[in-house]
Structures are given as structure tokens and as C-alpha cells.
Amino acid sequence: MTAVEMASRALIEFDRETEEIYSRSRNVIITGLPPDLAVSDKDIFENFCEEHLTVKPQTIRVKRLGKDDGNKKSKLCVTLGSKEAVEDLLDSAGLLRKSSDISVRKTVFFNRDLTRQQANAAYKARCTKRSQLLAKAAQDNADNTSSSQLDPNAQPFRTE
């Protein structure tokens, strides 16, 4: 394979990945909205947004991912009108953690639709951040422990 062919393949692969990232940028993956045979998934999503969120996005398409067996962990891929609508929806989804409805608070999650490479990079970034936070907490704990330890030779009470 010549250098020109290799460069051409790399460019094609780059274009393919760029297009995939662009097409996914208008998608949101929602976990925890169970299917209802009497209501379409689009209506389920739109009703959920009306009841629990501050936005009502323009929904282009809703597709159920995985098995459609009534499982609460099944996922919806929702395509919205723009990347900005996705950002607004994800910002509003933060309200779910404060919901008075415990089933919503504990089971419904909104996430970006990431490629495999993006998901791996995000996972590694979370692991790095978590390990840094744990190291900082351990250091803070060690600092507090060493400064607050009593002198073993000190008197247990004041003598004057």
C-alpha cells in the first residue's frame, strides 16, 4: 500500500468519524423510561419533558434501543432539532436529581449519544478525575490528622 493510499484511507476514516459525531450531536440517550403499548415512545418522551423538565424540545425522531420487553432499563434514542436543543435538554435534565418522584430521581438518566471512542475518552477522563479527587481527599485527611493529633507527652488537663 502506497503512502497516498494510506493517506486517502485515513482521510476517508476521519470524514466518516466526523460525520458520525455530527449526526450523534443532535441525539440524546434516555435510560429508564419504560415503554407503553398504548402510547408512542415520542409521546412518552414529550409528556415526561412536560411533567419533569423546564424545556419542551422539538422532537424529530424517537427510537427504542435494545429489547422492547417492558424493561425499565431499556433506552430511547431521541433526535432533536439542533445541538443547542440537546444542550438545553441536558441542562434541564439536572433537575431530575432533585425530583420529588423517587422513581424519576433514581431511574431516569439523560446522556449524550457518544461514539465508542468518545465514550472511552470520557470514561478515562472520569477515572482520572476520580483518582485525583481521591488522592486530594487522602492528602487533606492526612494533613488534618497530623495537625490535630495530640502530643503523646502532653498532660490530659491543664495544670497551673
XYZ file of N, CA, C and O in Angstrom:
640
model
N 0.856 -1.163 0.000
C 0.000 0.000 0.000
C 0.912 1.239 0.000
O 1.823 1.364 0.813
N 0.614 2.133 -0.889
C 1.440 3.334 -1.014
C 1.039 4.361 0.040
O -0.014 4.267 0.680
N 1.884 5.353 0.199
C 1.626 6.419 1.171
C 0.368 7.195 0.786
O -0.405 7.625 1.653
N 0.137 7.358 -0.502
C -1.051 8.089 -0.966
C -2.320 7.317 -0.603
O -3.300 7.903 -0.145
N -2.300 5.998 -0.794
C -3.456 5.176 -0.438
C -3.720 5.221 1.064
O -4.869 5.305 1.504
N -2.646 5.154 1.869
C -2.801 5.199 3.319
C -3.368 6.546 3.761
O -4.266 6.602 4.609
N -2.863 7.615 3.154
C -3.367 8.948 3.489
C -4.825 9.091 3.072
O -5.639 9.673 3.798
N -5.166 8.530 1.921
C -6.539 8.594 1.432
C -7.485 7.835 2.364
O -8.562 8.329 2.704
N -7.082 6.656 2.814
C -7.908 5.879 3.744
C -8.075 6.595 5.081
O -9.151 6.596 5.669
N -6.985 7.193 5.553
C -7.049 7.929 6.817
C -8.007 9.110 6.687
O -8.793 9.392 7.605
N -7.961 9.793 5.556
C -8.854 10.928 5.335
C -10.309 10.478 5.254
O -11.200 11.120 5.835
N -10.549 9.373 4.583
C -11.911 8.834 4.489
C -12.424 8.449 5.874
O -13.561 8.755 6.238
N -11.583 7.782 6.664
C -11.970 7.390 8.021
C -12.243 8.616 8.890
O -13.200 8.636 9.665
N -11.418 9.645 8.756
C -11.624 10.882 9.508
C -12.957 11.527 9.135
O -13.720 11.958 10.002
N -13.245 11.586 7.828
C -14.522 12.156 7.368
C -15.710 11.347 7.888
O -16.724 11.917 8.303
N -15.572 10.028 7.881
C -16.639 9.153 8.361
C -16.904 9.398 9.848
O -18.056 9.517 10.278
N -15.833 9.492 10.634
C -15.998 9.719 12.068
C -16.563 11.114 12.350
O -17.411 11.281 13.218
N -16.107 12.112 11.599
C -16.620 13.471 11.769
C -18.118 13.513 11.473
O -18.885 14.144 12.210
N -18.541 12.836 10.434
C -19.964 12.787 10.086
C -20.763 12.069 11.173
O -21.871 12.498 11.529
N -20.210 10.986 11.714
C -20.905 10.257 12.778
C -21.043 11.125 14.031
O -22.100 11.164 14.662
N -19.992 11.838 14.386
C -20.048 12.727 15.553
C -21.098 13.806 15.328
O -21.889 14.119 16.226
N -21.135 14.370 14.123
C -22.133 15.402 13.828
C -23.552 14.842 13.924
O -24.429 15.458 14.524
N -23.775 13.664 13.362
C -25.141 13.110 13.388
C -25.559 12.745 14.812
O -26.724 12.897 15.184
N -24.622 12.308 15.648
C -24.942 11.974 17.031
C -25.105 13.211 17.911
O -25.677 13.121 18.991
N -24.584 14.344 17.483
C -24.623 15.548 18.316
C -26.044 16.045 18.550
O -26.281 16.816 19.478
N -27.001 15.616 17.748
C -28.402 16.016 17.935
C -29.212 14.940 18.644
O -30.418 15.054 18.766
N -28.524 13.891 19.128
C -29.207 12.788 19.810
C -28.990 12.846 21.315
O -27.952 13.294 21.787
N -29.971 12.338 22.043
C -29.873 12.149 23.489
C -30.298 10.711 23.769
O -31.290 10.237 23.201
N -29.540 10.024 24.619
C -29.900 8.659 25.022
C -30.544 8.755 26.400
O -29.956 9.284 27.337
N -31.755 8.232 26.518
C -32.501 8.292 27.770
C -32.708 6.876 28.284
O -33.220 6.009 27.576
N -32.307 6.664 29.515
C -32.468 5.374 30.170
C -33.531 5.500 31.244
O -33.575 6.499 31.958
N -34.389 4.501 31.353
C -35.332 4.451 32.460
C -36.760 4.850 32.141
O -37.598 4.857 33.040
N -37.071 5.185 30.898
C -38.463 5.455 30.524
C -39.054 4.174 29.939
O -38.732 3.800 28.818
N -39.879 3.487 30.708
C -40.396 2.203 30.224
C -41.365 2.397 29.064
O -42.063 3.406 28.993
N -41.428 1.421 28.169
C -42.363 1.506 27.049
C -43.798 1.309 27.519
O -44.053 0.714 28.562
N -44.711 1.854 26.736
C -46.141 1.698 26.997
C -46.792 1.359 25.659
O -46.700 2.145 24.708
N -47.426 0.202 25.590
C -48.014 -0.238 24.319
C -49.114 0.689 23.835
O -49.376 0.775 22.637
N -49.766 1.405 24.739
C -50.874 2.278 24.371
C -50.411 3.658 23.903
O -51.189 4.407 23.319
N -49.151 4.001 24.165
C -48.647 5.336 23.852
C -47.331 5.204 23.084
O -46.516 4.342 23.395
N -47.133 6.072 22.098
C -45.884 6.028 21.331
C -44.724 6.517 22.194
O -44.903 7.291 23.139
N -43.522 6.071 21.853
C -42.331 6.499 22.591
C -42.137 8.011 22.496
O -41.685 8.644 23.445
N -42.493 8.592 21.367
C -42.386 10.050 21.202
C -43.295 10.757 22.204
O -42.881 11.722 22.853
N -44.518 10.272 22.356
C -45.446 10.867 23.323
C -44.967 10.654 24.761
O -45.101 11.542 25.604
N -44.406 9.475 25.038
C -43.857 9.210 26.374
C -42.780 10.234 26.700
O -42.779 10.842 27.774
N -41.858 10.458 25.754
C -40.774 11.415 25.962
C -41.310 12.838 26.133
O -40.922 13.549 27.064
N -42.189 13.249 25.254
C -42.707 14.623 25.320
C -43.514 14.855 26.601
O -43.397 15.916 27.225
N -44.320 13.873 27.002
C -45.065 14.008 28.262
C -44.127 14.068 29.457
O -44.351 14.834 30.403
N -43.067 13.275 29.430
C -42.085 13.299 30.515
C -41.441 14.681 30.626
O -41.274 15.214 31.729
N -41.073 15.256 29.485
C -40.461 16.592 29.494
C -41.430 17.630 30.067
O -41.025 18.487 30.857
N -42.693 17.550 29.689
C -43.693 18.498 30.207
C -43.850 18.376 31.717
O -43.981 19.373 32.413
N -43.844 17.153 32.226
C -44.078 16.924 33.647
C -42.863 17.207 34.522
O -43.017 17.677 35.648
N -41.663 16.913 34.029
C -40.494 16.912 34.907
C -39.390 17.907 34.544
O -38.481 18.107 35.355
N -39.427 18.487 33.354
C -38.339 19.360 32.912
C -38.854 20.754 32.577
O -40.057 20.985 32.481
N -37.919 21.678 32.369
C -38.282 23.059 32.056
C -38.279 23.334 30.557
O -38.509 24.465 30.148
N -37.997 22.333 29.747
C -37.957 22.515 28.297
C -38.904 21.525 27.620
O -39.205 20.463 28.158
N -39.371 21.923 26.450
C -40.138 21.016 25.599
C -39.488 21.076 24.221
O -39.825 21.901 23.395
N -38.503 20.196 23.992
C -37.728 20.274 22.749
C -38.518 19.803 21.535
O -39.472 19.035 21.652
N -38.082 20.294 20.379
C -38.657 19.846 19.115
C -38.093 18.462 18.817
O -36.906 18.307 18.558
N -38.954 17.457 18.882
C -38.532 16.073 18.696
C -38.659 15.691 17.229
O -39.740 15.778 16.654
N -37.557 15.256 16.651
C -37.561 14.819 15.257
C -37.911 13.338 15.163
O -38.744 12.930 14.366
N -37.244 12.541 16.014
C -37.443 11.094 15.952
C -37.131 10.486 17.309
O -36.268 10.960 18.039
N -37.830 9.411 17.646
C -37.571 8.657 18.869
C -37.498 7.187 18.483
O -38.385 6.670 17.806
N -36.414 6.549 18.914
C -36.208 5.147 18.570
C -35.856 4.384 19.844
O -35.016 4.809 20.617
N -36.508 3.263 20.070
C -36.220 2.408 21.223
C -35.002 1.555 20.882
O -34.934 0.941 19.835
N -34.016 1.552 21.783
C -32.798 0.762 21.582
C -32.886 -0.509 22.403
O -33.396 -0.507 23.512
N -32.359 -1.588 21.889
C -32.345 -2.848 22.627
C -33.684 -3.551 22.573
O -34.562 -3.234 21.784
N -33.826 -4.524 23.474
C -35.051 -5.325 23.529
C -36.216 -4.473 24.005
O -36.073 -3.677 24.919
N -37.352 -4.687 23.410
C -38.565 -3.967 23.797
C -39.437 -4.914 24.619
O -40.511 -5.328 24.218
N -38.934 -5.288 25.810
C -39.626 -6.267 26.642
C -40.235 -5.658 27.903
O -40.499 -6.348 28.876
N -40.446 -4.347 27.893
C -41.011 -3.702 29.070
C -39.980 -3.433 30.149
O -40.319 -3.015 31.246
N -38.729 -3.631 29.849
C -37.650 -3.425 30.803
C -37.472 -1.935 31.090
O -37.375 -1.132 30.178
N -37.419 -1.561 32.361
C -37.240 -0.160 32.721
C -35.877 0.364 32.314
O -35.679 1.559 32.197
N -34.924 -0.518 32.103
C -33.583 -0.082 31.730
C -33.414 0.041 30.222
O -32.330 0.341 29.747
N -34.474 -0.211 29.446
C -34.339 -0.039 28.006
C -34.115 1.440 27.712
O -34.481 2.309 28.482
N -33.510 1.720 26.571
C -33.090 3.076 26.254
C -33.855 3.627 25.062
O -34.282 2.887 24.187
N -33.976 4.957 25.066
C -34.543 5.676 23.939
C -33.452 6.530 23.321
O -32.695 7.186 24.045
N -33.379 6.544 22.016
C -32.521 7.478 21.305
C -33.444 8.546 20.730
O -34.276 8.268 19.867
N -33.317 9.768 21.251
C -34.175 10.865 20.836
C -33.359 11.821 19.982
O -32.307 12.306 20.419
N -33.820 12.091 18.770
C -33.161 13.045 17.886
C -33.924 14.358 17.967
O -35.141 14.401 17.764
N -33.198 15.422 18.283
C -33.789 16.747 18.421
C -33.429 17.616 17.227
O -32.620 17.229 16.382
N -34.004 18.805 17.178
C -33.827 19.696 16.038
C -32.435 20.284 15.891
O -32.016 20.617 14.784
N -31.692 20.430 16.994
C -30.381 21.058 16.918
C -29.499 20.635 18.088
O -29.994 20.089 19.079
N -28.203 20.952 17.973
C -27.272 20.683 19.068
C -27.619 21.549 20.277
O -27.462 21.116 21.411
N -28.093 22.757 20.024
C -28.459 23.656 21.117
C -29.632 23.096 21.906
O -29.683 23.220 23.130
N -30.578 22.456 21.218
C -31.715 21.831 21.900
C -31.236 20.696 22.797
O -31.762 20.495 23.893
N -30.212 19.967 22.349
C -29.628 18.889 23.158
C -29.007 19.489 24.416
O -29.221 18.982 25.525
N -28.250 20.573 24.258
C -27.618 21.223 25.413
C -28.675 21.699 26.412
O -28.523 21.503 27.622
N -29.741 22.331 25.910
C -30.816 22.806 26.791
C -31.467 21.643 27.538
O -31.740 21.727 28.738
N -31.721 20.549 26.819
C -32.347 19.384 27.439
C -31.445 18.783 28.515
O -31.906 18.462 29.614
N -30.158 18.644 28.218
C -29.226 18.068 29.196
C -29.069 18.977 30.417
O -28.948 18.489 31.543
N -29.072 20.289 30.203
C -29.023 21.221 31.336
C -30.264 21.065 32.207
O -30.179 21.031 33.433
N -31.412 20.968 31.577
C -32.672 20.812 32.306
C -32.758 19.457 33.000
O -33.382 19.335 34.058
N -32.119 18.445 32.426
C -32.172 17.097 32.997
C -31.530 17.033 34.377
O -31.806 16.115 35.149
N -30.704 18.008 34.709
C -30.131 18.065 36.045
C -31.191 18.188 37.122
O -30.981 17.801 38.281
N -32.358 18.707 36.753
C -33.475 18.826 37.704
C -34.001 17.470 38.155
O -34.631 17.373 39.215
N -33.749 16.433 37.371
C -34.268 15.109 37.713
C -33.702 14.600 39.031
O -34.368 13.873 39.753
N -32.459 14.964 39.347
C -31.851 14.515 40.601
C -32.509 15.156 41.813
O -32.322 14.711 42.931
N -33.287 16.237 41.601
C -33.973 16.921 42.701
C -35.478 16.660 42.680
O -36.217 17.271 43.445
N -35.924 15.761 41.826
C -37.350 15.490 41.674
C -37.938 14.895 42.948
O -37.290 14.132 43.667
N -39.192 15.261 43.221
C -39.877 14.684 44.378
C -40.306 13.243 44.101
O -40.573 12.485 45.031
N -40.381 12.854 42.835
C -40.739 11.494 42.439
C -39.485 10.621 42.500
O -38.582 10.747 41.679
N -39.420 9.745 43.491
C -38.205 8.943 43.706
C -37.906 8.027 42.530
O -36.746 7.773 42.226
N -38.933 7.539 41.832
C -38.673 6.654 40.686
C -37.993 7.424 39.563
O -37.154 6.864 38.852
N -38.325 8.683 39.407
C -37.665 9.513 38.397
C -36.244 9.822 38.845
O -35.293 9.714 38.074
N -36.103 10.190 40.097
C -34.799 10.587 40.636
C -33.773 9.458 40.534
O -32.604 9.686 40.283
N -34.212 8.211 40.722
C -33.280 7.087 40.786
C -33.150 6.290 39.484
O -32.208 5.529 39.337
N -34.099 6.432 38.543
C -34.070 5.533 37.384
C -33.973 6.204 36.023
O -33.634 5.536 35.054
N -34.254 7.503 35.907
C -34.250 8.149 34.591
C -32.967 8.963 34.433
O -32.658 9.818 35.263
N -32.239 8.679 33.340
C -30.974 9.356 33.084
C -30.909 9.807 31.631
O -31.313 9.085 30.728
N -30.400 11.015 31.414
C -30.217 11.579 30.085
C -28.719 11.673 29.816
O -27.980 12.194 30.651
N -28.276 11.194 28.658
C -26.857 11.231 28.307
C -26.684 11.590 26.838
O -27.590 11.400 26.025
N -25.499 12.067 26.519
C -25.161 12.345 25.126
C -25.025 11.017 24.373
O -24.700 9.996 24.952
N -25.227 11.081 23.066
C -25.013 9.919 22.204
C -23.578 10.000 21.711
O -23.263 10.765 20.809
N -22.697 9.236 22.324
C -21.271 9.296 22.018
C -20.831 8.126 21.151
O -21.391 7.032 21.257
N -19.804 8.375 20.341
C -19.194 7.275 19.603
C -18.408 6.428 20.602
O -18.162 6.847 21.736
N -17.976 5.264 20.176
C -17.206 4.386 21.060
C -15.927 5.088 21.532
O -15.561 5.021 22.704
N -15.256 5.789 20.640
C -14.018 6.479 21.011
C -14.308 7.622 21.984
O -13.562 7.827 22.945
N -15.378 8.374 21.751
C -15.740 9.451 22.670
C -16.099 8.893 24.044
O -15.731 9.466 25.066
N -16.835 7.791 24.061
C -17.236 7.183 25.331
C -16.010 6.698 26.104
O -15.925 6.882 27.317
N -15.049 6.084 25.407
C -13.818 5.635 26.068
C -13.023 6.814 26.615
O -12.503 6.757 27.729
N -12.931 7.900 25.839
C -12.206 9.092 26.304
C -12.901 9.699 27.520
O -12.236 10.104 28.483
N -14.235 9.755 27.500
C -14.984 10.303 28.639
C -14.800 9.423 29.873
O -14.643 9.927 30.991
N -14.783 8.103 29.677
C -14.577 7.181 30.790
C -13.194 7.386 31.409
O -13.050 7.470 32.634
N -12.174 7.490 30.570
C -10.818 7.703 31.078
C -10.708 9.035 31.808
O -10.034 9.129 32.839
N -11.368 10.067 31.294
C -11.344 11.373 31.960
C -12.013 11.291 33.328
O -11.515 11.869 34.306
N -13.139 10.562 33.419
C -13.816 10.397 34.719
C -12.938 9.634 35.695
O -12.858 9.986 36.872
N -12.277 8.587 35.219
C -11.385 7.803 36.093
C -10.235 8.660 36.598
O -9.887 8.609 37.781
N -9.646 9.462 35.725
C -8.546 10.339 36.117
C -9.017 11.357 37.146
O -8.359 11.568 38.174
N -10.161 11.967 36.881
C -10.694 12.966 37.814
C -11.010 12.329 39.169
O -10.699 12.886 40.217
N -11.603 11.142 39.137
C -11.942 10.443 40.379
C -10.688 10.123 41.185
O -10.639 10.329 42.393
N -9.641 9.636 40.517
C -8.409 9.299 41.237
C -7.742 10.551 41.793
O -7.183 10.522 42.888
N -7.825 11.665 41.065
C -7.272 12.923 41.573
C -8.041 13.396 42.803
O -7.442 13.854 43.781
N -9.361 13.289 42.754
C -10.176 13.699 43.906
C -9.902 12.818 45.114
O -9.822 13.303 46.246
N -9.750 11.511 44.884
C -9.446 10.602 45.989
C -8.073 10.894 46.579
O -7.891 10.869 47.804
N -7.098 11.175 45.727
C -5.754 11.496 46.212
C -5.771 12.795 47.010
O -5.133 12.898 48.068
N -6.523 13.788 46.529
C -6.618 15.059 47.246
C -7.311 14.866 48.591
O -6.874 15.402 49.613
N -8.375 14.075 48.617
C -9.082 13.811 49.870
C -8.182 13.069 50.850
O -8.174 13.373 52.047
N -7.406 12.120 50.360
C -6.491 11.383 51.238
C -5.420 12.317 51.790
O -5.065 12.244 52.970
N -4.921 13.213 50.942
C -3.905 14.179 51.379
C -4.492 15.135 52.420
O -3.868 15.406 53.436
N -5.703 15.638 52.159
C -6.368 16.536 53.114
C -6.597 15.830 54.441
O -6.399 16.401 55.504
N -7.002 14.569 54.369
C -7.238 13.775 55.583
C -5.939 13.583 56.361
O -5.903 13.703 57.584
N -4.853 13.305 55.640
C -3.549 13.127 56.295
C -3.089 14.434 56.930
O -2.551 14.440 58.039
N -3.302 15.559 56.246
C -2.926 16.868 56.784
C -3.716 17.176 58.048
O -3.162 17.658 59.034
N -5.022 16.924 58.011
C -5.874 17.195 59.172
C -5.530 16.280 60.339
O -5.546 16.686 61.486
N -5.232 15.035 60.064
C -4.917 14.075 61.118
C -3.604 14.437 61.799
O -3.513 14.449 63.019
N -2.593 14.773 61.002
C -1.291 15.064 61.586
C -1.310 16.363 62.374
O -0.651 16.480 63.398
N -2.071 17.354 61.938
C -2.094 18.632 62.646
C -2.993 18.585 63.873
O -2.817 19.364 64.798
N -3.940 17.669 63.872
C -4.862 17.635 65.007
C -4.495 16.576 66.045
O -5.153 16.460 67.067
N -3.457 15.777 65.767
C -3.082 14.751 66.739
C -2.484 15.413 67.978
O -1.758 16.399 67.892
N -2.811 14.868 69.102
C -2.301 15.401 70.359
C -0.887 14.913 70.603
O -0.488 13.833 70.160
N -0.152 15.716 71.330
C 1.191 15.337 71.726
C 1.079 14.208 72.747
O 0.409 14.360 73.771
N 1.702 13.064 72.496
C 1.561 11.935 73.422
C 2.154 12.228 74.806
O 1.788 11.590 75.788
N 3.045 13.196 74.897
C 3.658 13.528 76.191
C 2.912 14.634 76.927
O 3.289 15.007 78.042
N 1.879 15.165 76.321
C 1.154 16.275 76.946
C 0.289 15.789 78.088
O -0.127 14.619 78.126
N 0.028 16.685 79.013
C -0.849 16.385 80.149
C -2.288 16.311 79.659
O -2.677 17.039 78.739
N -3.131 15.436 80.227
C -4.516 15.319 79.800
C -5.365 16.528 80.244
O -6.464 16.692 79.768
N -4.836 17.351 81.128
C -5.557 18.525 81.574
C -4.541 19.605 81.917
O -3.349 19.330 82.052
N -5.002 20.791 82.051
C -4.105 21.895 82.351
C -3.727 21.892 83.822
O -4.572 21.704 84.681
N -2.489 22.109 84.073
C -2.051 22.266 85.462
C -1.461 23.652 85.609
O -0.624 24.074 84.824
N -1.894 24.362 86.621
C -1.378 25.717 86.819
C -0.825 25.868 88.182
O -1.095 25.317 89.137
